[in-house]
Amino acid sequence: MNWLQDLFGGGAYNLGIDYGQHDFPGPELARIAQTQDGTGTPSKSPSKPHLSLATFAGGCFWGLELAFQRVPGVVYTTAGYAQGEEPNPTYDAVCAGNTGHAEAVCVYYQDSHSQGVDSDTENGGETTTCSYETLLEVFCDRIDPTMRDGQGKDRGRHYRTGIYTHSNAQETLARNKLGSEQTKYTKPIVTELEPVRLFWPAEIYHQQYLEKGGRFGVKQSAEKGNSDEINCYG
């Protein structure tokens, strides 16, 4: 950061993303990251406390985000960067390995285990709920948890897999799930399991990327319950 930080007054990595231009929950997640001291992202949305938060890293965030978009009970998703050291990370900096972040997806969902589940009128009055266990299942179905620093043909530390928990309850469920998954593999599981630190939204063009048409302009359905194969690169 050095001379660039001195020159621009905030570091090279905060120049490219105007979080205020994002749809919800991008601005909320950015505000949390900018005002927290690294102790983590809350387990519930500050502005919509009936929604719980969950964060996962599973290689390229495009395909993982679409998989979660399709889950009934998931209300919002945001592609972004988690578990890194530098504030305000950009895609170029993360891909260059300069920040320590993983490409990740933050999920806002109506937890079936929560009390006082409410509807989200800004998102069509969605009242369907889902469990954290369901999100874990979707996540595990999409990754090879024995592959270190990569998924598929993608390689790099930012493509690592991880379950980044927002509460002790999530940590317990995730640990149990990884223990169950280990019985399916001969190699050890290397998926990270740790409390979420700060989650920074990615650039707008990464958000709901495959639903919007991806690289080749071919839109992929985010309809709830859709089971079409996901083409991770559009």
XYZ file of C-alpha atoms in Angstrom:
234
model
C 0.000 0.000 0.000
C 2.847 2.397 0.983
C 3.116 5.398 -1.386
C -0.291 4.778 -2.980
C -1.892 4.898 0.428
C -0.122 8.145 1.213
C -1.038 9.606 -2.154
C -4.750 8.752 -2.150
C -5.373 8.812 1.596
C -7.008 5.414 1.892
C -5.010 2.782 0.116
C -4.948 1.481 -3.431
C -7.630 -1.107 -2.812
C -10.501 1.238 -1.972
C -10.463 3.180 -5.224
C -12.561 0.913 -7.429
C -15.797 0.100 -5.566
C -18.589 2.543 -4.776
C -20.606 0.435 -2.354
C -23.417 2.981 -2.345
C -24.304 1.934 -5.900
C -24.977 -1.677 -4.881
C -28.421 -3.120 -4.342
C -29.267 -4.288 -0.825
C -27.586 -5.881 1.086
C -24.331 -4.619 -0.440
C -24.366 -1.189 1.245
C -25.252 -2.744 4.602
C -22.425 -5.285 4.397
C -19.982 -2.568 3.366
C -21.021 -0.376 6.302
C -20.508 -3.288 8.676
C -17.055 -3.977 7.258
C -16.065 -0.322 7.371
C -17.188 0.189 10.967
C -16.132 -3.094 12.567
C -12.678 -3.744 13.933
C -12.264 -7.195 12.408
C -14.307 -8.982 15.055
C -16.790 -10.266 12.525
C -20.057 -9.805 10.684
C -23.258 -10.178 12.747
C -25.479 -13.231 12.629
C -28.549 -11.168 11.689
C -29.149 -8.249 9.367
C -29.088 -4.977 11.342
C -31.846 -3.482 9.183
C -33.870 -6.678 8.645
C -33.396 -8.657 11.889
C -35.719 -11.436 10.745
C -32.996 -12.444 8.249
C -30.012 -14.543 9.290
C -26.606 -14.391 7.598
C -24.328 -17.169 6.374
C -21.033 -16.975 4.480
C -19.326 -19.568 2.291
C -16.329 -19.724 -0.046
C -16.410 -22.341 -2.787
C -14.048 -21.369 -5.582
C -15.365 -18.848 -8.112
C -18.245 -17.030 -6.458
C -20.415 -16.811 -9.586
C -21.678 -20.386 -9.555
C -21.943 -20.610 -5.780
C -24.056 -17.473 -5.639
C -26.506 -18.810 -8.234
C -26.804 -22.091 -6.322
C -27.825 -20.169 -3.203
C -30.139 -17.854 -5.142
C -32.172 -20.916 -6.071
C -32.710 -22.071 -2.492
C -36.240 -21.407 -1.180
C -35.963 -19.229 1.902
C -32.875 -17.378 0.662
C -33.882 -13.742 0.198
C -30.641 -11.998 -0.789
C -27.143 -13.001 -1.869
C -23.995 -10.934 -2.290
C -20.748 -11.997 -3.948
C -17.711 -10.637 -2.175
C -14.448 -11.158 -0.373
C -13.951 -12.693 3.073
C -11.214 -13.550 5.564
C -8.587 -11.166 4.217
C -6.424 -8.537 5.804
C -6.736 -5.496 3.544
C -9.780 -3.190 3.724
C -11.870 -2.379 0.661
C -10.481 -5.179 -1.516
C -10.966 -5.138 -5.269
C -11.189 -8.094 -7.633
C -7.810 -7.389 -9.187
C -6.092 -7.154 -5.818
C -7.746 -10.317 -4.505
C -6.866 -12.299 -7.653
C -3.275 -11.074 -7.455
C -3.025 -12.626 -4.003
C -2.314 -9.297 -2.339
C -5.097 -9.262 0.254
C -5.544 -12.773 1.653
C -9.255 -12.846 0.821
C -11.316 -15.722 -0.507
C -14.048 -15.228 -3.085
C -17.179 -15.777 -1.027
C -20.948 -15.420 -0.939
C -22.934 -13.908 1.914
C -26.470 -15.279 2.144
C -29.432 -13.568 3.813
C -32.034 -16.206 4.616
C -35.166 -16.705 6.668
C -33.986 -19.262 9.175
C -36.520 -21.955 9.913
C -35.087 -22.239 13.436
C -35.537 -18.545 14.264
C -38.349 -17.157 16.327
C -40.637 -14.519 14.852
C -39.970 -15.202 11.181
C -41.281 -12.272 9.181
C -41.810 -11.554 5.501
C -39.565 -9.334 3.431
C -41.864 -6.988 1.584
C -39.030 -5.487 -0.453
C -38.357 -8.873 -1.966
C -41.854 -9.879 -2.956
C -43.038 -10.822 0.517
C -40.927 -13.989 0.628
C -42.084 -16.056 3.601
C -40.492 -19.416 2.844
C -37.859 -20.455 5.337
C -34.782 -22.618 5.116
C -32.298 -24.017 7.606
C -28.575 -23.517 7.913
C -28.294 -27.267 7.397
C -29.864 -26.825 3.956
C -27.297 -24.181 3.064
C -24.510 -26.503 4.199
C -25.917 -29.244 1.986
C -26.040 -26.981 -1.062
C -22.496 -25.828 -0.379
C -21.056 -29.316 0.072
C -22.771 -30.563 -3.076
C -20.915 -27.917 -5.115
C -17.340 -28.328 -3.912
C -14.495 -30.787 -3.667
C -13.519 -30.177 -0.021
C -10.244 -32.083 -0.429
C -8.822 -29.652 -3.015
C -6.555 -27.025 -1.516
C -6.497 -23.492 -2.933
C -8.702 -24.158 -5.906
C -11.837 -25.684 -7.386
C -12.194 -27.228 -10.821
C -9.734 -25.565 -13.165
C -9.385 -22.486 -10.969
C -6.218 -22.256 -8.899
C -5.150 -19.725 -6.329
C -5.488 -19.003 -2.633
C -8.543 -16.825 -3.293
C -10.317 -19.908 -4.705
C -10.032 -21.857 -1.444
C -13.127 -23.310 0.178
C -14.421 -22.213 3.533
C -17.375 -22.106 5.872
C -17.238 -18.845 7.784
C -19.661 -18.963 10.673
C -21.663 -16.124 12.219
C -22.550 -17.890 15.488
C -21.607 -20.771 17.745
C -24.678 -22.655 16.529
C -23.522 -22.369 12.911
C -20.032 -23.506 13.905
C -21.384 -26.631 15.575
C -23.590 -27.534 12.616
C -20.781 -26.902 10.131
C -18.272 -28.979 12.099
C -20.717 -31.871 12.247
C -21.411 -31.581 8.519
C -17.720 -31.635 7.605
C -17.257 -34.649 9.844
C -20.030 -36.440 7.994
C -18.609 -35.390 4.617
C -15.179 -36.750 5.528
C -16.551 -40.293 5.446
C -17.098 -39.852 1.676
C -13.426 -39.117 0.944
C -10.103 -40.852 1.430
C -8.181 -37.566 1.328
C -8.533 -35.178 4.250
C -10.972 -32.295 3.964
C -9.146 -28.965 3.774
C -12.167 -26.643 3.753
C -11.631 -23.850 6.250
C -14.000 -23.613 9.198
C -13.637 -20.414 11.168
C -15.651 -17.428 12.376
C -16.369 -14.916 9.650
C -14.270 -11.806 9.825
C -15.186 -8.890 7.599
C -17.132 -9.468 4.398
C -16.626 -6.921 1.619
C -19.042 -6.824 -1.337
C -17.465 -7.388 -4.734
C -17.894 -5.052 -7.670
C -21.431 -4.585 -9.014
C -20.740 -6.535 -12.208
C -20.044 -9.658 -10.139
C -23.437 -9.545 -8.410
C -25.917 -12.177 -9.650
C -23.496 -12.521 -12.563
C -24.841 -15.737 -14.062
C -28.485 -14.779 -13.644
C -27.759 -11.614 -15.635
C -26.114 -13.519 -18.494
C -22.524 -14.128 -17.467
C -19.633 -13.922 -19.866
C -21.581 -14.844 -22.991
C -24.941 -13.185 -22.346
C -26.789 -16.441 -21.664
C -28.972 -15.954 -18.604
C -29.226 -18.828 -16.121
C -32.344 -19.199 -14.021
C -32.330 -18.173 -10.366
C -35.871 -19.467 -9.898
C -36.430 -21.063 -6.516
C -36.033 -24.821 -6.667
C -34.447 -24.765 -10.123
C -32.107 -27.730 -10.624
C -30.604 -26.906 -14.033
C -26.869 -27.477 -14.254
C -24.928 -24.324 -13.463
C -22.383 -23.195 -16.036
C -19.941 -21.377 -13.781
C -18.559 -19.130 -16.476
C -21.758 -18.215 -18.251
